[in-house]
Amino acid sequence: MLSKLFYFSNNSALELKESKVDVDTSILLTRLKNKVISSFLPLNNGTLGVNYIATFGDGAECFFKTHLNLKKAQENLLKEIAFLEFLYGSEINCKKIEIQAGGQTWLRMDKLNPLTVDLEPHEIIEVIRNYSLKLKGSNLGQYVGPDDTFLSLLERSKSALVYLDASGHLSMEVKKSVENALLYVEKRINQLVPGICHGDLGPKNIMLKGSIPIVIDWEDAFLGFEGYDFLYWLTFFKNRKFYSRDMFDLTEFGCELGSAIMVLILVLKSELALSSGEYDVHSMSINDRLLEVINLDDGFRCKE
């Protein structure tokens, strides 16, 4: 989420669309000239990445991804490649391709398949546990920038709340409840166990290689805390079906802190939805989305 917040703070959705059209694939295709490529087609997915599927003469398919013409975007792709190589390496045939002319970087890996069924919360916990254990023994922290921290998200959530309120998207009750939630998180932040997090773990970022779950899109990896990725996953609209006080039994936070962190994430997601234009197609208001999570716990809810 950090990379998207940064991008849309300085650029519009229209500029993003135009930047994707401007990506040059010619040099890469020249590098692959020893391969018989029958098609090299763009994919309409991913926010800041520019993605393609190559089909070779023998019918094999391969995924390619590059970045926008921004230094930060290239750094994020290099980060993603480093994480994928470390976590999955030869399983997905992950490779980095550097194009010296123009300073372009490409990710190449096997084409993966989307999940065939939605994962349950306990299954997501297991996916997170598997990659988190590996990350603890890695040196991948070197790819995480000094501002890529949960503290940065907390500070950004405060300005995002002001923006949402000024835009008329919040009732007084919800605004005060969100303020209480952010204050509660700030008071408890030193009690959270630090750890490298994916930062954008949603249903579309979990793919399959055969029957093995592969977590992709590591460009938003940051220094957060254990359990953050699960709470982030819960904030996706399709995962609202799992909302209950009992779901926090799967975490180390408890209901009050867990729901407060979810409120923080939703505030940032709401700002992002407005700035990117995605909110135009949302079926539920920002106020109601926040209230749904606020109602999970009375600890920080404003009842005035």
JSON list of N, CA, C and O in Angstrom, two decimals, residues 73-95:
[
{"chain": "A", "resi": 73, "resn": "ALA", "atom": "N", "xyz": [9.73, 3.43, -8.50]},
{"chain": "A", "resi": 73, "resn": "ALA", "atom": "CA", "xyz": [9.05, 2.27, -9.07]},
{"chain": "A", "resi": 73, "resn": "ALA", "atom": "C", "xyz": [10.05, 1.17, -9.39]},
{"chain": "A", "resi": 73, "resn": "ALA", "atom": "O", "xyz": [9.79, -0.02, -9.17]},
{"chain": "A", "resi": 74, "resn": "GLN", "atom": "N", "xyz": [11.20, 1.54, -9.91]},
{"chain": "A", "resi": 74, "resn": "GLN", "atom": "CA", "xyz": [12.24, 0.55, -10.21]},
{"chain": "A", "resi": 74, "resn": "GLN", "atom": "C", "xyz": [12.77, -0.07, -8.93]},
{"chain": "A", "resi": 74, "resn": "GLN", "atom": "O", "xyz": [12.99, -1.29, -8.85]},
{"chain": "A", "resi": 75, "resn": "GLU", "atom": "N", "xyz": [12.98, 0.74, -7.91]},
{"chain": "A", "resi": 75, "resn": "GLU", "atom": "CA", "xyz": [13.44, 0.23, -6.61]},
{"chain": "A", "resi": 75, "resn": "GLU", "atom": "C", "xyz": [12.45, -0.78, -6.04]},
{"chain": "A", "resi": 75, "resn": "GLU", "atom": "O", "xyz": [12.85, -1.81, -5.48]},
{"chain": "A", "resi": 76, "resn": "ASN", "atom": "N", "xyz": [11.17, -0.48, -6.19]},
{"chain": "A", "resi": 76, "resn": "ASN", "atom": "CA", "xyz": [10.15, -1.40, -5.67]},
{"chain": "A", "resi": 76, "resn": "ASN", "atom": "C", "xyz": [10.14, -2.73, -6.42]},
{"chain": "A", "resi": 76, "resn": "ASN", "atom": "O", "xyz": [9.93, -3.79, -5.83]},
{"chain": "A", "resi": 77, "resn": "LEU", "atom": "N", "xyz": [10.37, -2.68, -7.74]},
{"chain": "A", "resi": 77, "resn": "LEU", "atom": "CA", "xyz": [10.43, -3.92, -8.50]},
{"chain": "A", "resi": 77, "resn": "LEU", "atom": "C", "xyz": [11.66, -4.74, -8.12]},
{"chain": "A", "resi": 77, "resn": "LEU", "atom": "O", "xyz": [11.58, -5.97, -7.99]},
{"chain": "A", "resi": 78, "resn": "LEU", "atom": "N", "xyz": [12.78, -4.09, -7.91]},
{"chain": "A", "resi": 78, "resn": "LEU", "atom": "CA", "xyz": [13.98, -4.79, -7.46]},
{"chain": "A", "resi": 78, "resn": "LEU", "atom": "C", "xyz": [13.75, -5.45, -6.11]},
{"chain": "A", "resi": 78, "resn": "LEU", "atom": "O", "xyz": [14.22, -6.56, -5.85]},
{"chain": "A", "resi": 79, "resn": "LYS", "atom": "N", "xyz": [13.02, -4.75, -5.26]},
{"chain": "A", "resi": 79, "resn": "LYS", "atom": "CA", "xyz": [12.64, -5.32, -3.96]},
{"chain": "A", "resi": 79, "resn": "LYS", "atom": "C", "xyz": [11.79, -6.57, -4.16]},
{"chain": "A", "resi": 79, "resn": "LYS", "atom": "O", "xyz": [12.04, -7.62, -3.55]},
{"chain": "A", "resi": 80, "resn": "GLU", "atom": "N", "xyz": [10.79, -6.45, -5.02]},
{"chain": "A", "resi": 80, "resn": "GLU", "atom": "CA", "xyz": [9.91, -7.59, -5.27]},
{"chain": "A", "resi": 80, "resn": "GLU", "atom": "C", "xyz": [10.66, -8.80, -5.80]},
{"chain": "A", "resi": 80, "resn": "GLU", "atom": "O", "xyz": [10.44, -9.94, -5.36]},
{"chain": "A", "resi": 81, "resn": "ILE", "atom": "N", "xyz": [11.56, -8.56, -6.74]},
{"chain": "A", "resi": 81, "resn": "ILE", "atom": "CA", "xyz": [12.34, -9.66, -7.31]},
{"chain": "A", "resi": 81, "resn": "ILE", "atom": "C", "xyz": [13.18, -10.33, -6.23]},
{"chain": "A", "resi": 81, "resn": "ILE", "atom": "O", "xyz": [13.27, -11.57, -6.17]},
{"chain": "A", "resi": 82, "resn": "ALA", "atom": "N", "xyz": [13.81, -9.53, -5.36]},
{"chain": "A", "resi": 82, "resn": "ALA", "atom": "CA", "xyz": [14.64, -10.09, -4.29]},
{"chain": "A", "resi": 82, "resn": "ALA", "atom": "C", "xyz": [13.82, -10.98, -3.36]},
{"chain": "A", "resi": 82, "resn": "ALA", "atom": "O", "xyz": [14.26, -12.07, -2.96]},
{"chain": "A", "resi": 83, "resn": "PHE", "atom": "N", "xyz": [12.61, -10.54, -3.03]},
{"chain": "A", "resi": 83, "resn": "PHE", "atom": "CA", "xyz": [11.76, -11.33, -2.14]},
{"chain": "A", "resi": 83, "resn": "PHE", "atom": "C", "xyz": [11.30, -12.62, -2.83]},
{"chain": "A", "resi": 83, "resn": "PHE", "atom": "O", "xyz": [11.31, -13.70, -2.21]},
{"chain": "A", "resi": 84, "resn": "LEU", "atom": "N", "xyz": [10.89, -12.52, -4.08]},
{"chain": "A", "resi": 84, "resn": "LEU", "atom": "CA", "xyz": [10.43, -13.71, -4.80]},
{"chain": "A", "resi": 84, "resn": "LEU", "atom": "C", "xyz": [11.56, -14.73, -4.97]},
{"chain": "A", "resi": 84, "resn": "LEU", "atom": "O", "xyz": [11.35, -15.94, -4.82]},
{"chain": "A", "resi": 85, "resn": "GLU", "atom": "N", "xyz": [12.76, -14.24, -5.30]},
{"chain": "A", "resi": 85, "resn": "GLU", "atom": "CA", "xyz": [13.89, -15.15, -5.46]},
{"chain": "A", "resi": 85, "resn": "GLU", "atom": "C", "xyz": [14.21, -15.86, -4.16]},
{"chain": "A", "resi": 85, "resn": "GLU", "atom": "O", "xyz": [14.49, -17.06, -4.14]},
{"chain": "A", "resi": 86, "resn": "PHE", "atom": "N", "xyz": [14.16, -15.12, -3.06]},
{"chain": "A", "resi": 86, "resn": "PHE", "atom": "CA", "xyz": [14.49, -15.71, -1.76]},
{"chain": "A", "resi": 86, "resn": "PHE", "atom": "C", "xyz": [13.42, -16.72, -1.32]},
{"chain": "A", "resi": 86, "resn": "PHE", "atom": "O", "xyz": [13.75, -17.82, -0.85]},
{"chain": "A", "resi": 87, "resn": "LEU", "atom": "N", "xyz": [12.16, -16.35, -1.46]},
{"chain": "A", "resi": 87, "resn": "LEU", "atom": "CA", "xyz": [11.08, -17.19, -0.94]},
{"chain": "A", "resi": 87, "resn": "LEU", "atom": "C", "xyz": [10.76, -18.39, -1.83]},
{"chain": "A", "resi": 87, "resn": "LEU", "atom": "O", "xyz": [10.46, -19.48, -1.32]},
{"chain": "A", "resi": 88, "resn": "TYR", "atom": "N", "xyz": [10.82, -18.21, -3.15]},
{"chain": "A", "resi": 88, "resn": "TYR", "atom": "CA", "xyz": [10.34, -19.25, -4.05]},
{"chain": "A", "resi": 88, "resn": "TYR", "atom": "C", "xyz": [11.34, -19.68, -5.11]},
{"chain": "A", "resi": 88, "resn": "TYR", "atom": "O", "xyz": [11.22, -20.78, -5.66]},
{"chain": "A", "resi": 89, "resn": "GLY", "atom": "N", "xyz": [12.30, -18.79, -5.43]},
{"chain": "A", "resi": 89, "resn": "GLY", "atom": "CA", "xyz": [13.40, -19.12, -6.30]},
{"chain": "A", "resi": 89, "resn": "GLY", "atom": "C", "xyz": [13.09, -20.00, -7.48]},
{"chain": "A", "resi": 89, "resn": "GLY", "atom": "O", "xyz": [12.35, -19.64, -8.38]},
{"chain": "A", "resi": 90, "resn": "SER", "atom": "N", "xyz": [13.68, -21.22, -7.45]},
{"chain": "A", "resi": 90, "resn": "SER", "atom": "CA", "xyz": [13.55, -22.13, -8.59]},
{"chain": "A", "resi": 90, "resn": "SER", "atom": "C", "xyz": [12.13, -22.68, -8.74]},
{"chain": "A", "resi": 90, "resn": "SER", "atom": "O", "xyz": [11.78, -23.18, -9.81]},
{"chain": "A", "resi": 91, "resn": "GLU", "atom": "N", "xyz": [11.30, -22.59, -7.69]},
{"chain": "A", "resi": 91, "resn": "GLU", "atom": "CA", "xyz": [9.93, -23.08, -7.79]},
{"chain": "A", "resi": 91, "resn": "GLU", "atom": "C", "xyz": [9.16, -22.37, -8.89]},
{"chain": "A", "resi": 91, "resn": "GLU", "atom": "O", "xyz": [8.31, -22.96, -9.56]},
{"chain": "A", "resi": 92, "resn": "ILE", "atom": "N", "xyz": [9.46, -21.08, -9.07]},
{"chain": "A", "resi": 92, "resn": "ILE", "atom": "CA", "xyz": [8.73, -20.30, -10.07]},
{"chain": "A", "resi": 92, "resn": "ILE", "atom": "C", "xyz": [9.66, -19.78, -11.17]},
{"chain": "A", "resi": 92, "resn": "ILE", "atom": "O", "xyz": [9.26, -18.97, -11.99]},
{"chain": "A", "resi": 93, "resn": "ASN", "atom": "N", "xyz": [10.92, -20.25, -11.15]},
{"chain": "A", "resi": 93, "resn": "ASN", "atom": "CA", "xyz": [11.91, -19.81, -12.15]},
{"chain": "A", "resi": 93, "resn": "ASN", "atom": "C", "xyz": [12.01, -18.29, -12.23]},
{"chain": "A", "resi": 93, "resn": "ASN", "atom": "O", "xyz": [11.97, -17.69, -13.31]},
{"chain": "A", "resi": 94, "resn": "CYS", "atom": "N", "xyz": [12.15, -17.69, -11.06]},
{"chain": "A", "resi": 94, "resn": "CYS", "atom": "CA", "xyz": [12.19, -16.23, -10.98]},
{"chain": "A", "resi": 94, "resn": "CYS", "atom": "C", "xyz": [13.56, -15.71, -11.43]},
{"chain": "A", "resi": 94, "resn": "CYS", "atom": "O", "xyz": [14.60, -16.19, -10.97]},
{"chain": "A", "resi": 95, "resn": "LYS", "atom": "N", "xyz": [13.55, -14.73, -12.34]},
{"chain": "A", "resi": 95, "resn": "LYS", "atom": "CA", "xyz": [14.80, -14.16, -12.85]},
{"chain": "A", "resi": 95, "resn": "LYS", "atom": "C", "xyz": [14.66, -12.64, -13.00]},
{"chain": "A", "resi": 95, "resn": "LYS", "atom": "O", "xyz": [13.58, -12.13, -13.28]}
]
